[in-house]
PDB file of N, CA and C in Angstrom:
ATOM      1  N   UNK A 188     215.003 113.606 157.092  1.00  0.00           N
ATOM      2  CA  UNK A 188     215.111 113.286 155.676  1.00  0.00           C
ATOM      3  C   UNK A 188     214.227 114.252 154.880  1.00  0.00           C
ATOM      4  N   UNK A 189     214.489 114.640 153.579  1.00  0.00           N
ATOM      5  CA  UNK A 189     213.917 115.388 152.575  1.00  0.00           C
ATOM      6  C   UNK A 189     213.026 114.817 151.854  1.00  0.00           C
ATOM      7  N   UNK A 190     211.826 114.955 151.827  1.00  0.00           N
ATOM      8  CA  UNK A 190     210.752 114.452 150.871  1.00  0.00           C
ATOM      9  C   UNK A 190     209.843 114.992 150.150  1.00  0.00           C
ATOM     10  N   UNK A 191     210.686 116.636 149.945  1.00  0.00           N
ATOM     11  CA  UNK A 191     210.439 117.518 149.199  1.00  0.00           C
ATOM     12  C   UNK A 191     210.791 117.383 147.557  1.00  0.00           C
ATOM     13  N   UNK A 192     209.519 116.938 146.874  1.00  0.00           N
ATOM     14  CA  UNK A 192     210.116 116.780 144.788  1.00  0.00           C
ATOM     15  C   UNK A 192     210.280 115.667 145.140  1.00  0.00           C
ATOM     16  N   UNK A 193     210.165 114.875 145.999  1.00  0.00           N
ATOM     17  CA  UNK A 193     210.319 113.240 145.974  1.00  0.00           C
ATOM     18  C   UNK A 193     209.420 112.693 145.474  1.00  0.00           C
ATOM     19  N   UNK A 194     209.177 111.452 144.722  1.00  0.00           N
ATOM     20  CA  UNK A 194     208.213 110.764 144.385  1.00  0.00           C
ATOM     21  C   UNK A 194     207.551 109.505 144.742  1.00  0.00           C
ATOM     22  N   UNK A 195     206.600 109.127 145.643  1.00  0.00           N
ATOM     23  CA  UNK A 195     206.659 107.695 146.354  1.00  0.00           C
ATOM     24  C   UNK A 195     204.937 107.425 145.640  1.00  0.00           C
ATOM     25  N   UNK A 196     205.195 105.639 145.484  1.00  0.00           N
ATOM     26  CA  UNK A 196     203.640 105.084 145.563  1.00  0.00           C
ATOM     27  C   UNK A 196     203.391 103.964 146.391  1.00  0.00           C
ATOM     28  N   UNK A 197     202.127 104.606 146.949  1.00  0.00           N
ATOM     29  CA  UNK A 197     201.478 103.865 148.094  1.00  0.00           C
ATOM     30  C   UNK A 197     200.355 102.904 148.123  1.00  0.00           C
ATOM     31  N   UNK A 198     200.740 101.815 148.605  1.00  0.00           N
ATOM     32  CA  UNK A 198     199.431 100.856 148.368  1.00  0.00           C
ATOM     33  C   UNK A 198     199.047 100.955 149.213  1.00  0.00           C
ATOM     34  N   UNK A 199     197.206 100.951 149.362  1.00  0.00           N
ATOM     35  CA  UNK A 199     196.435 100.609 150.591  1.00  0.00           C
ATOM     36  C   UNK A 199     196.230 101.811 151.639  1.00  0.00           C
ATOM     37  N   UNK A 200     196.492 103.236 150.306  1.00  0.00           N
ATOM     38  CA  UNK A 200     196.326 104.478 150.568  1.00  0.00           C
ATOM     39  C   UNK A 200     195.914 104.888 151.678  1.00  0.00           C
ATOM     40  N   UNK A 201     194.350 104.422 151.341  1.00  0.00           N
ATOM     41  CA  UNK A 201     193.094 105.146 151.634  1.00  0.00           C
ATOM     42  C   UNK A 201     192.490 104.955 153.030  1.00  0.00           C
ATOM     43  N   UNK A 202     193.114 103.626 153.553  1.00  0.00           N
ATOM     44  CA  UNK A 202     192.902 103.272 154.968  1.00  0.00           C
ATOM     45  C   UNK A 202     194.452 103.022 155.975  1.00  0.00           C
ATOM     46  N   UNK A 203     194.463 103.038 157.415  1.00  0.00           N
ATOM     47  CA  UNK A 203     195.382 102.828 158.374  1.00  0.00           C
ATOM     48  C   UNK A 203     196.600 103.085 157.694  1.00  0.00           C
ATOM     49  N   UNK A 204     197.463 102.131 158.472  1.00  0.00           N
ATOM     50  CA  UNK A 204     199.046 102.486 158.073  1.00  0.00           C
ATOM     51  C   UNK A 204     199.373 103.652 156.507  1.00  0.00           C
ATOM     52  N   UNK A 205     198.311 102.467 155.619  1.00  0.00           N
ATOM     53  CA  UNK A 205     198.804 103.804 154.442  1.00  0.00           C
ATOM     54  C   UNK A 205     198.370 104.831 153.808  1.00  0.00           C
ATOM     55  N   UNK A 206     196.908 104.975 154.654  1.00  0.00           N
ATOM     56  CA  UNK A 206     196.971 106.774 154.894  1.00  0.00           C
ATOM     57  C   UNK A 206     197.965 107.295 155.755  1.00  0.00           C
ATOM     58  N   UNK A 207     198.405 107.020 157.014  1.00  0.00           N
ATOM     59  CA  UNK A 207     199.147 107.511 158.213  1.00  0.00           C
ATOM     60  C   UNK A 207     200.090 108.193 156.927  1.00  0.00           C
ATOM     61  N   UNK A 208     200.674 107.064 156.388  1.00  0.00           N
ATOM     62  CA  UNK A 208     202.188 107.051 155.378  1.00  0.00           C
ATOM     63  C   UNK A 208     201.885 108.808 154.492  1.00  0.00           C
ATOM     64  N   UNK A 209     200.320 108.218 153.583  1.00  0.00           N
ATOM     65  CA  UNK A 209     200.039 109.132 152.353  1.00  0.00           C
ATOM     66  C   UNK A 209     200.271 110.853 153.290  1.00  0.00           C
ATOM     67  N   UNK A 210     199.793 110.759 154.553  1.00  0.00           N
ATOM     68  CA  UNK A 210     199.763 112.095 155.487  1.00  0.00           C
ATOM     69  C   UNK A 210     201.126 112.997 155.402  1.00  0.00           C
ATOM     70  N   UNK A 211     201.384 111.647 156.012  1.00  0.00           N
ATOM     71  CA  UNK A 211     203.159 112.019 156.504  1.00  0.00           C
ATOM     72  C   UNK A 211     204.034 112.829 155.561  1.00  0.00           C
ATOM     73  N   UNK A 212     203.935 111.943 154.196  1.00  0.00           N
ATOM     74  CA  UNK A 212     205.083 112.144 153.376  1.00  0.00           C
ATOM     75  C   UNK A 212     204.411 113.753 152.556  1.00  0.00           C
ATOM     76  N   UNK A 213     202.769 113.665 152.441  1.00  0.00           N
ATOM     77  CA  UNK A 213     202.191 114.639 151.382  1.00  0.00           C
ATOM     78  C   UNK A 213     202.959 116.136 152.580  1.00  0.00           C
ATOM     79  N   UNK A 214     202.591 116.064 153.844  1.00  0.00           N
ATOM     80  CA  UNK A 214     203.072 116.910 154.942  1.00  0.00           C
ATOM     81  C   UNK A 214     204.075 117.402 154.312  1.00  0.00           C
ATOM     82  N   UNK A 215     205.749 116.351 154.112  1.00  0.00           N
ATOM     83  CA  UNK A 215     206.745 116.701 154.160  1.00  0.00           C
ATOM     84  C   UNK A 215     206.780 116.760 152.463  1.00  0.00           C
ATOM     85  N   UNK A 216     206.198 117.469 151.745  1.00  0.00           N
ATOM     86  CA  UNK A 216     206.242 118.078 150.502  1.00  0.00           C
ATOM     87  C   UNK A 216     206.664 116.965 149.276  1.00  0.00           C
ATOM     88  N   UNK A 217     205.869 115.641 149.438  1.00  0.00           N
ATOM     89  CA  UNK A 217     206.392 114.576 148.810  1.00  0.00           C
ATOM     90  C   UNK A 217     204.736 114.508 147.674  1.00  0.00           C
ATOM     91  N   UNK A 218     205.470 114.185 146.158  1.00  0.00           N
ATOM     92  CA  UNK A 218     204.219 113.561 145.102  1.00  0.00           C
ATOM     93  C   UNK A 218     203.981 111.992 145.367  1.00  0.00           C
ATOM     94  N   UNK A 219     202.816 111.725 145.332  1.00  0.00           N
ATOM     95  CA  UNK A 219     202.567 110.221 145.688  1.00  0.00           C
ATOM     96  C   UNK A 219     201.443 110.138 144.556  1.00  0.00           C
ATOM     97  N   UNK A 220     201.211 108.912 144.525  1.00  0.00           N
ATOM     98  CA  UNK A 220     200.658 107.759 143.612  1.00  0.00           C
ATOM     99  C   UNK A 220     199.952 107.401 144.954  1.00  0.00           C
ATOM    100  N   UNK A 221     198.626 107.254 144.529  1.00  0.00           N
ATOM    101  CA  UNK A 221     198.051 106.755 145.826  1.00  0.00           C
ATOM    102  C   UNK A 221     197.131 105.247 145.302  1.00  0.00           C
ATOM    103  N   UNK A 222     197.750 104.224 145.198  1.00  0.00           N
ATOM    104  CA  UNK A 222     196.794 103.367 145.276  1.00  0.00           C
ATOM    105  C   UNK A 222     195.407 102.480 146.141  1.00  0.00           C
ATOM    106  N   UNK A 223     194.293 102.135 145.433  1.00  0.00           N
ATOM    107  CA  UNK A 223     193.257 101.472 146.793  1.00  0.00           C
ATOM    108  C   UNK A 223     192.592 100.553 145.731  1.00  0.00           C
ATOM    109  N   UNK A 224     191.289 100.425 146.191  1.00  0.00           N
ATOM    110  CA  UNK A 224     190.210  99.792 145.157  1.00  0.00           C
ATOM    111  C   UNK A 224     188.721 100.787 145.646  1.00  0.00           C
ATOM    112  N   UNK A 225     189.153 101.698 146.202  1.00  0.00           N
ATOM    113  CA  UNK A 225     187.786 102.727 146.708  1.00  0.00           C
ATOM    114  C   UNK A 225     188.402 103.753 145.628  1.00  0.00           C
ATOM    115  N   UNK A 226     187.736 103.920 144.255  1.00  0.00           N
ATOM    116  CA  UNK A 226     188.099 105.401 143.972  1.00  0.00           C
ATOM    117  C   UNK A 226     187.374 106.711 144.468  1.00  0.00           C
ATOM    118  N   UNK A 227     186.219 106.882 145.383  1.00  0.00           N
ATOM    119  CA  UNK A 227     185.755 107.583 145.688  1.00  0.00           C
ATOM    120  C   UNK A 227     186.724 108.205 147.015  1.00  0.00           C
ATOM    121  N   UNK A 228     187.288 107.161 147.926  1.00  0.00           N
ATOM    122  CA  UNK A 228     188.491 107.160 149.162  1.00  0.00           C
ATOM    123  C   UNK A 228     189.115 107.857 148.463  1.00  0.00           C
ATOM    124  N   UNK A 229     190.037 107.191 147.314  1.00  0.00           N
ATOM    125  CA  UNK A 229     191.281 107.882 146.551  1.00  0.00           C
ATOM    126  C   UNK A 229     191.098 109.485 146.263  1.00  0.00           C
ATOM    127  N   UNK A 230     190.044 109.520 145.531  1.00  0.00           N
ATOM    128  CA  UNK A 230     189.933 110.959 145.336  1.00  0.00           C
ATOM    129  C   UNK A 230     189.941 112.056 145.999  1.00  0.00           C
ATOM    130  N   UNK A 231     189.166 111.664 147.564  1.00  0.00           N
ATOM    131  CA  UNK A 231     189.235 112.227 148.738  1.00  0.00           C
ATOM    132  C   UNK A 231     190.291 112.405 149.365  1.00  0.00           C
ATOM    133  N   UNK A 232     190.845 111.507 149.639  1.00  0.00           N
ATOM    134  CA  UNK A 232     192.348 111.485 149.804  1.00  0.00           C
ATOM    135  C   UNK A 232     193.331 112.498 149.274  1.00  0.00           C
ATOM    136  N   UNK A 233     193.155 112.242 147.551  1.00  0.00           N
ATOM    137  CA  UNK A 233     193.814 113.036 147.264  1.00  0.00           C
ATOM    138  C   UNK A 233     194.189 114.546 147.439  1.00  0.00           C
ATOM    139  N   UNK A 234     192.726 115.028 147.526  1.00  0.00           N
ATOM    140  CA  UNK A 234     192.199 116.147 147.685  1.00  0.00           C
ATOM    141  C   UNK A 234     192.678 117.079 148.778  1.00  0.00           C
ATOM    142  N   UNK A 235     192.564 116.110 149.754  1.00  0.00           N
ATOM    143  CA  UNK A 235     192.866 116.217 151.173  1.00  0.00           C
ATOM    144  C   UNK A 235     194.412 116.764 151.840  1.00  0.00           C
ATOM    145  N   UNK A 236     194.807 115.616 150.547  1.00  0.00           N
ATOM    146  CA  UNK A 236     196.715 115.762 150.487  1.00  0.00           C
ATOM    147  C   UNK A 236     197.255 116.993 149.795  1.00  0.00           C
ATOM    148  N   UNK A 237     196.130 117.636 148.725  1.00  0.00           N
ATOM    149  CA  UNK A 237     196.556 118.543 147.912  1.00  0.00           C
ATOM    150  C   UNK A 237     196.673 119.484 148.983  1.00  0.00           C
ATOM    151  N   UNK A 238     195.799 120.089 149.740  1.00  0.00           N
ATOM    152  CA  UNK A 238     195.227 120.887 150.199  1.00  0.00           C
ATOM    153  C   UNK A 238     196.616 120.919 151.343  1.00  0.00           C
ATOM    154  N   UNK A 239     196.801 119.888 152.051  1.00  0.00           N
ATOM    155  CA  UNK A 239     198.031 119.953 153.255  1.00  0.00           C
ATOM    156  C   UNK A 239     198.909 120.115 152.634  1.00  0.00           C
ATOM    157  N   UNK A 240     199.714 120.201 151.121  1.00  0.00           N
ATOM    158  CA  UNK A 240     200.682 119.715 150.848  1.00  0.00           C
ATOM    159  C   UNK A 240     200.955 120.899 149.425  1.00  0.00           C
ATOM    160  N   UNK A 241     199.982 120.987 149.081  1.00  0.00           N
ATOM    161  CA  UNK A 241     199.815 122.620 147.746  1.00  0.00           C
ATOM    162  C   UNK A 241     200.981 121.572 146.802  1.00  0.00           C
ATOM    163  N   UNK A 242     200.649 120.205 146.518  1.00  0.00           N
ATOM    164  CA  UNK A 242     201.504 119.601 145.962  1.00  0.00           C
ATOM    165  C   UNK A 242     200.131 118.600 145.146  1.00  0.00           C
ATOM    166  N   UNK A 243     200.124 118.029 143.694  1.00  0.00           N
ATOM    167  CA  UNK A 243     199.515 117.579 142.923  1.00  0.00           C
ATOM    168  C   UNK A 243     199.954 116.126 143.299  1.00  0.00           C
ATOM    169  N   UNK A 244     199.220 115.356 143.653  1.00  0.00           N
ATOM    170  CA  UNK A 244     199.366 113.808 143.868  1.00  0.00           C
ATOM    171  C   UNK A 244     197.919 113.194 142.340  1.00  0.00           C
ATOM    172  N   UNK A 245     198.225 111.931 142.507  1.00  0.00           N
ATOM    173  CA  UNK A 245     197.908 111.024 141.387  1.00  0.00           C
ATOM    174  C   UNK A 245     197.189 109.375 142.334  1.00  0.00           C
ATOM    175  N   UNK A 246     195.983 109.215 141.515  1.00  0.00           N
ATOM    176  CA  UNK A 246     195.268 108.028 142.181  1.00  0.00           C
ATOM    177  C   UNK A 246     194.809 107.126 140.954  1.00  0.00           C
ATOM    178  N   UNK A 247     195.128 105.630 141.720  1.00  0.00           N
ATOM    179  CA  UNK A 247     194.632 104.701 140.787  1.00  0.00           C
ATOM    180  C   UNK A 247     193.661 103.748 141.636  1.00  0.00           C
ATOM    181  N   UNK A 248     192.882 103.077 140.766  1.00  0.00           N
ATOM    182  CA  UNK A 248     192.776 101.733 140.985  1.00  0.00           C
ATOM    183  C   UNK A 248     193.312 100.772 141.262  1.00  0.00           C
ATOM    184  N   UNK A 249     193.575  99.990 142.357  1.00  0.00           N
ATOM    185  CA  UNK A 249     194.205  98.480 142.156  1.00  0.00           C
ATOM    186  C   UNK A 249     193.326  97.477 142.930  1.00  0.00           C
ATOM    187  N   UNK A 250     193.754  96.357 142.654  1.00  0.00           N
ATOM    188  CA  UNK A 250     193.671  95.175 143.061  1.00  0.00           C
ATOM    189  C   UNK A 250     194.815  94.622 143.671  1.00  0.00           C
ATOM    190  N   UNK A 251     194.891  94.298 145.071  1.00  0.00           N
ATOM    191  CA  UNK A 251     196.406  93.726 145.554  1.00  0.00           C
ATOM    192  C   UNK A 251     196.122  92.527 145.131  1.00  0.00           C
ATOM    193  N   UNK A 252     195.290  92.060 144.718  1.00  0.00           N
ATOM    194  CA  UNK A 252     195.462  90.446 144.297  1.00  0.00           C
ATOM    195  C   UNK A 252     195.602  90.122 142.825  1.00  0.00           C
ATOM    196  N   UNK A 253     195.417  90.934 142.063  1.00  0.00           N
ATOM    197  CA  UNK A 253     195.867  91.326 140.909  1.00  0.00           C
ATOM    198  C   UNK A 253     197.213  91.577 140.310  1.00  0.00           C
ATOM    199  N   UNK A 254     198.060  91.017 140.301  1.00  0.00           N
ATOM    200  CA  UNK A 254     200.156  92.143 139.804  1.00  0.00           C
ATOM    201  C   UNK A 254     199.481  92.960 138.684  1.00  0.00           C
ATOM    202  N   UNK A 255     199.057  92.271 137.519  1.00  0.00           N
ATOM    203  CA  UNK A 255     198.762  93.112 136.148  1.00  0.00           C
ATOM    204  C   UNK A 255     198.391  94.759 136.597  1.00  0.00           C
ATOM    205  N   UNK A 256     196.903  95.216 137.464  1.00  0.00           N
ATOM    206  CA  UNK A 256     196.690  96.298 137.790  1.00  0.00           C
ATOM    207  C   UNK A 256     197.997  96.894 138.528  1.00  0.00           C
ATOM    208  N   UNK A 257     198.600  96.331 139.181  1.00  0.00           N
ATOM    209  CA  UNK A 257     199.838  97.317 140.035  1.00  0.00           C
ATOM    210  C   UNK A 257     200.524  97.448 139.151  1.00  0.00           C
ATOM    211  N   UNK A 258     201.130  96.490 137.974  1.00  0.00           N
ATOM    212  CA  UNK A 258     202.309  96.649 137.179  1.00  0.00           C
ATOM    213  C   UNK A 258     201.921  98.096 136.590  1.00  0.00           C
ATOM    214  N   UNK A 259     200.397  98.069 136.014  1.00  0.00           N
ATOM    215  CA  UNK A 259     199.932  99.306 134.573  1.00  0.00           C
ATOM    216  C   UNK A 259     200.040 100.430 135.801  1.00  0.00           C
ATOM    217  N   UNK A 260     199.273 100.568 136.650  1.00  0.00           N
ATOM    218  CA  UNK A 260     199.222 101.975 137.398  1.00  0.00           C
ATOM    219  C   UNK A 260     201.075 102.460 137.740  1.00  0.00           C
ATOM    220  N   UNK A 261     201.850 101.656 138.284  1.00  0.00           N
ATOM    221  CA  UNK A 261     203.466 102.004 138.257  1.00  0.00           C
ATOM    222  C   UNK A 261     203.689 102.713 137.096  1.00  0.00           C
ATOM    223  N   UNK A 262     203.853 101.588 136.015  1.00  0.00           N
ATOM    224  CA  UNK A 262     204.486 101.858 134.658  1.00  0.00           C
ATOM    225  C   UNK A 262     204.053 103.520 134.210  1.00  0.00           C
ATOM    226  N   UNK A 263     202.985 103.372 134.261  1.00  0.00           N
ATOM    227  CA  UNK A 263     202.308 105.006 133.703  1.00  0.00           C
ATOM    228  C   UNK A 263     202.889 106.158 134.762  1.00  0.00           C
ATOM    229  N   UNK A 264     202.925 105.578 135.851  1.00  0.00           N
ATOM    230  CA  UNK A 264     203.108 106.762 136.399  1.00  0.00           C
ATOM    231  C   UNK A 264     204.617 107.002 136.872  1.00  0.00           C
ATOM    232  N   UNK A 265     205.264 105.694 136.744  1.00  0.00           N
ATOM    233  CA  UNK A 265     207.079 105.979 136.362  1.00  0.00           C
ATOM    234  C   UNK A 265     207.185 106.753 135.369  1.00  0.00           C
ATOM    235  N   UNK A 266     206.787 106.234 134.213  1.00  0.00           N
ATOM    236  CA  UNK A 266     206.793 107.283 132.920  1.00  0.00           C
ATOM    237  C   UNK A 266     207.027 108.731 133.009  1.00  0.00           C
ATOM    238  N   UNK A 267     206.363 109.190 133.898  1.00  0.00           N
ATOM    239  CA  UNK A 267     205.615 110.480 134.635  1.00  0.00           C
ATOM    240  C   UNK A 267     206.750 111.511 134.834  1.00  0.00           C
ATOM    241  N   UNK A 268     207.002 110.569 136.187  1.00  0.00           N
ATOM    242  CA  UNK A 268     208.116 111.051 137.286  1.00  0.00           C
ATOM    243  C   UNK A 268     208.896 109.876 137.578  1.00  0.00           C
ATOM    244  N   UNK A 269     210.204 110.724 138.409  1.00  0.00           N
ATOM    245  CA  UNK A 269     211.316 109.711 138.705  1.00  0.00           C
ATOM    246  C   UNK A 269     210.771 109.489 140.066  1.00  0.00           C
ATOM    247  N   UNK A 270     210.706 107.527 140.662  1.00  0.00           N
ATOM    248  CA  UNK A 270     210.319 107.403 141.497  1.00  0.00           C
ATOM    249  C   UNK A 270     211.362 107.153 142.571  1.00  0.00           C
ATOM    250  N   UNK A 271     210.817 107.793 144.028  1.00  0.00           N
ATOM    251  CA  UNK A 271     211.912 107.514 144.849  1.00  0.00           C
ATOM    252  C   UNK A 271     211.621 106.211 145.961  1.00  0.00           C
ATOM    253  N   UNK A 272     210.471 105.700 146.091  1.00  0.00           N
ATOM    254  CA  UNK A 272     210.059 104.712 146.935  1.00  0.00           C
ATOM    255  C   UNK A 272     208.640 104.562 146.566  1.00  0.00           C
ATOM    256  N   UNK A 273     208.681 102.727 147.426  1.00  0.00           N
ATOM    257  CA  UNK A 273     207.341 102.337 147.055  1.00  0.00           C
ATOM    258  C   UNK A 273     206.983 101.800 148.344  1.00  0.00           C
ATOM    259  N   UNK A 274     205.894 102.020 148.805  1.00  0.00           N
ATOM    260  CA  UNK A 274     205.189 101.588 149.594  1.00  0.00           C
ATOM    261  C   UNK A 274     204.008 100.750 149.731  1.00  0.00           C
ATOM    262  N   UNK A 275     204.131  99.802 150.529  1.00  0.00           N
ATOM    263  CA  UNK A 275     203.149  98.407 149.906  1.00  0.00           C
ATOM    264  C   UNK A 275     202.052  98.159 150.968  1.00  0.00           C
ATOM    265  N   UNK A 276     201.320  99.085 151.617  1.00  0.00           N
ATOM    266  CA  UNK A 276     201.297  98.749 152.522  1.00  0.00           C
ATOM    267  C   UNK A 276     199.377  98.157 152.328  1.00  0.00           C
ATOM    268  N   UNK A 277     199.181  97.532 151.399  1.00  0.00           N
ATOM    269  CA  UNK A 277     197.492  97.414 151.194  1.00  0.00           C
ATOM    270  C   UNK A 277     197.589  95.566 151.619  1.00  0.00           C
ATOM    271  N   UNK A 278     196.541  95.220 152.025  1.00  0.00           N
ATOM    272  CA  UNK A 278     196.768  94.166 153.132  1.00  0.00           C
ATOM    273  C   UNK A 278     195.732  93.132 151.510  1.00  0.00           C
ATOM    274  N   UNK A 279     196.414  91.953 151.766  1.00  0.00           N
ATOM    275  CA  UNK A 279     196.168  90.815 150.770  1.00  0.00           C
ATOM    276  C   UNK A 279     195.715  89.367 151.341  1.00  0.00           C
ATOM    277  N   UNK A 280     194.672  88.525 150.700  1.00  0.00           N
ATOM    278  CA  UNK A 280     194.790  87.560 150.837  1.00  0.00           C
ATOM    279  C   UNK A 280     195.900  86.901 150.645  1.00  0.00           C
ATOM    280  N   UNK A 281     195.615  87.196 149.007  1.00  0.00           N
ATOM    281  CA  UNK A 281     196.934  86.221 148.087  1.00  0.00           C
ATOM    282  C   UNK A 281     198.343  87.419 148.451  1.00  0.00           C
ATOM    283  N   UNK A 282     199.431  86.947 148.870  1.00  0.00           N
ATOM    284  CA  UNK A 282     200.524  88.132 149.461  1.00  0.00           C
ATOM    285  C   UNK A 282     201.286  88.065 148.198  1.00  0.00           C
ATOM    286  N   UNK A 283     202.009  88.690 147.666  1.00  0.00           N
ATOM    287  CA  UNK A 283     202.886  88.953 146.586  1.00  0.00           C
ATOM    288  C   UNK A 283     204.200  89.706 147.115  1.00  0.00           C
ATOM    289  N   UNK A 284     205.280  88.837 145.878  1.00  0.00           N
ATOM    290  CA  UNK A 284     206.574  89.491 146.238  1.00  0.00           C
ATOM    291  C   UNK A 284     207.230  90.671 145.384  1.00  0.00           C
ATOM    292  N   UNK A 285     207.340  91.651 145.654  1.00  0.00           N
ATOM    293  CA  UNK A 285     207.990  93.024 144.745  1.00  0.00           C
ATOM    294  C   UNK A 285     208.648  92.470 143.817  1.00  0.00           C
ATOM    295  N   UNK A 286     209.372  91.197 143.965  1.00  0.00           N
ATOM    296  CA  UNK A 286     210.455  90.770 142.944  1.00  0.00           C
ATOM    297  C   UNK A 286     209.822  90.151 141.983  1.00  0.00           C
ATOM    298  N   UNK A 287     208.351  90.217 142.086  1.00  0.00           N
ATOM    299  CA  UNK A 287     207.737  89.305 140.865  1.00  0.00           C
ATOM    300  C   UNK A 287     207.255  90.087 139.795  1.00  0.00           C
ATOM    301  N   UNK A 288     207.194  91.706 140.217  1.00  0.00           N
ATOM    302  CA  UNK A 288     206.570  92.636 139.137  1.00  0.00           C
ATOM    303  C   UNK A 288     207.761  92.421 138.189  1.00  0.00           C
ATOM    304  N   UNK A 289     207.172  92.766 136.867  1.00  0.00           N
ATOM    305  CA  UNK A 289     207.663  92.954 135.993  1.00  0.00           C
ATOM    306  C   UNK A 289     208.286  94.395 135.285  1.00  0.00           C
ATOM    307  N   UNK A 290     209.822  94.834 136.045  1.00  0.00           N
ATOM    308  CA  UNK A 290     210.303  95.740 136.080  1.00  0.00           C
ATOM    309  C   UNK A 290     210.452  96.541 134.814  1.00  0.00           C
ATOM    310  N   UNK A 291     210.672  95.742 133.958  1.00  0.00           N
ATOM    311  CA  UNK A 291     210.466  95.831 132.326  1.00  0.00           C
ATOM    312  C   UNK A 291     209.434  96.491 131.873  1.00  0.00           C
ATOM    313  N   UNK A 292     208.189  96.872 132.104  1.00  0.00           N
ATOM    314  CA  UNK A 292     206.838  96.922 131.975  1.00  0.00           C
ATOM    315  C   UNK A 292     207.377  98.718 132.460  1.00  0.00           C
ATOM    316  N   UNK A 293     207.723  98.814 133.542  1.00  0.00           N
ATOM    317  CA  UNK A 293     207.871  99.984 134.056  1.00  0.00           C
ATOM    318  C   UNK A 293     208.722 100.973 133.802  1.00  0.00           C
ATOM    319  N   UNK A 294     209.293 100.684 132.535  1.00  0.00           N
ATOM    320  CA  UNK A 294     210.748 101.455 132.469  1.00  0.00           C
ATOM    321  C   UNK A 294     209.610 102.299 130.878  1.00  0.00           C
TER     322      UNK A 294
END
């Protein structure tokens, strides 16, 4: 698959599964949204991805227990770019369902 000019955002960036993910896709020439609640991780991260990838990625803040913070960091950065996938992979007490964001918010 092509994940070159693609656009994906990732929850739960900065550690396991969704760094593995942030690696993978920055590798295969993909822009990501990197979400965590470490912005010092994020930044590093990012950095990291630029450097493998000679491709400009984007980091926020979130809270997985929060929707409001995931809805604003999406929305802004849909705005942006056209997104091609989302990846959820930041681990929660409180678990939340994709179908509860407020898609509206993001357009």
């Amino acid at each position: 698959m092509d994940f070159k000019d693609k656009t994906y955002i990732i929850t739960g960036a900065t550690s396991g599964i969704g760094r593995c993910i942030a690696r993978t896709l920055a590798k295969k020439g993909a822009r990501l949204l990197l979400l965590g609640r470490d912005i010092k991780r994020l930044n590093s991260l990012k950095n990291e991805l630029s450097l493998i990838s000679k491709t400009s990625h984007s980091v926020a803040v979130f809270d997985s227990n929060n929707l409001d913070s995931i809805e604003s960091a999406v929305a802004e950065f849909a705005s942006k770019f056209k997104l091609n996938g989302f990846i959820h992979s930041a681990g929660a007490l409180n678990p939340m369902l994709l179908r509860d964001l407020n898609l509206a918010k993001m357009h």
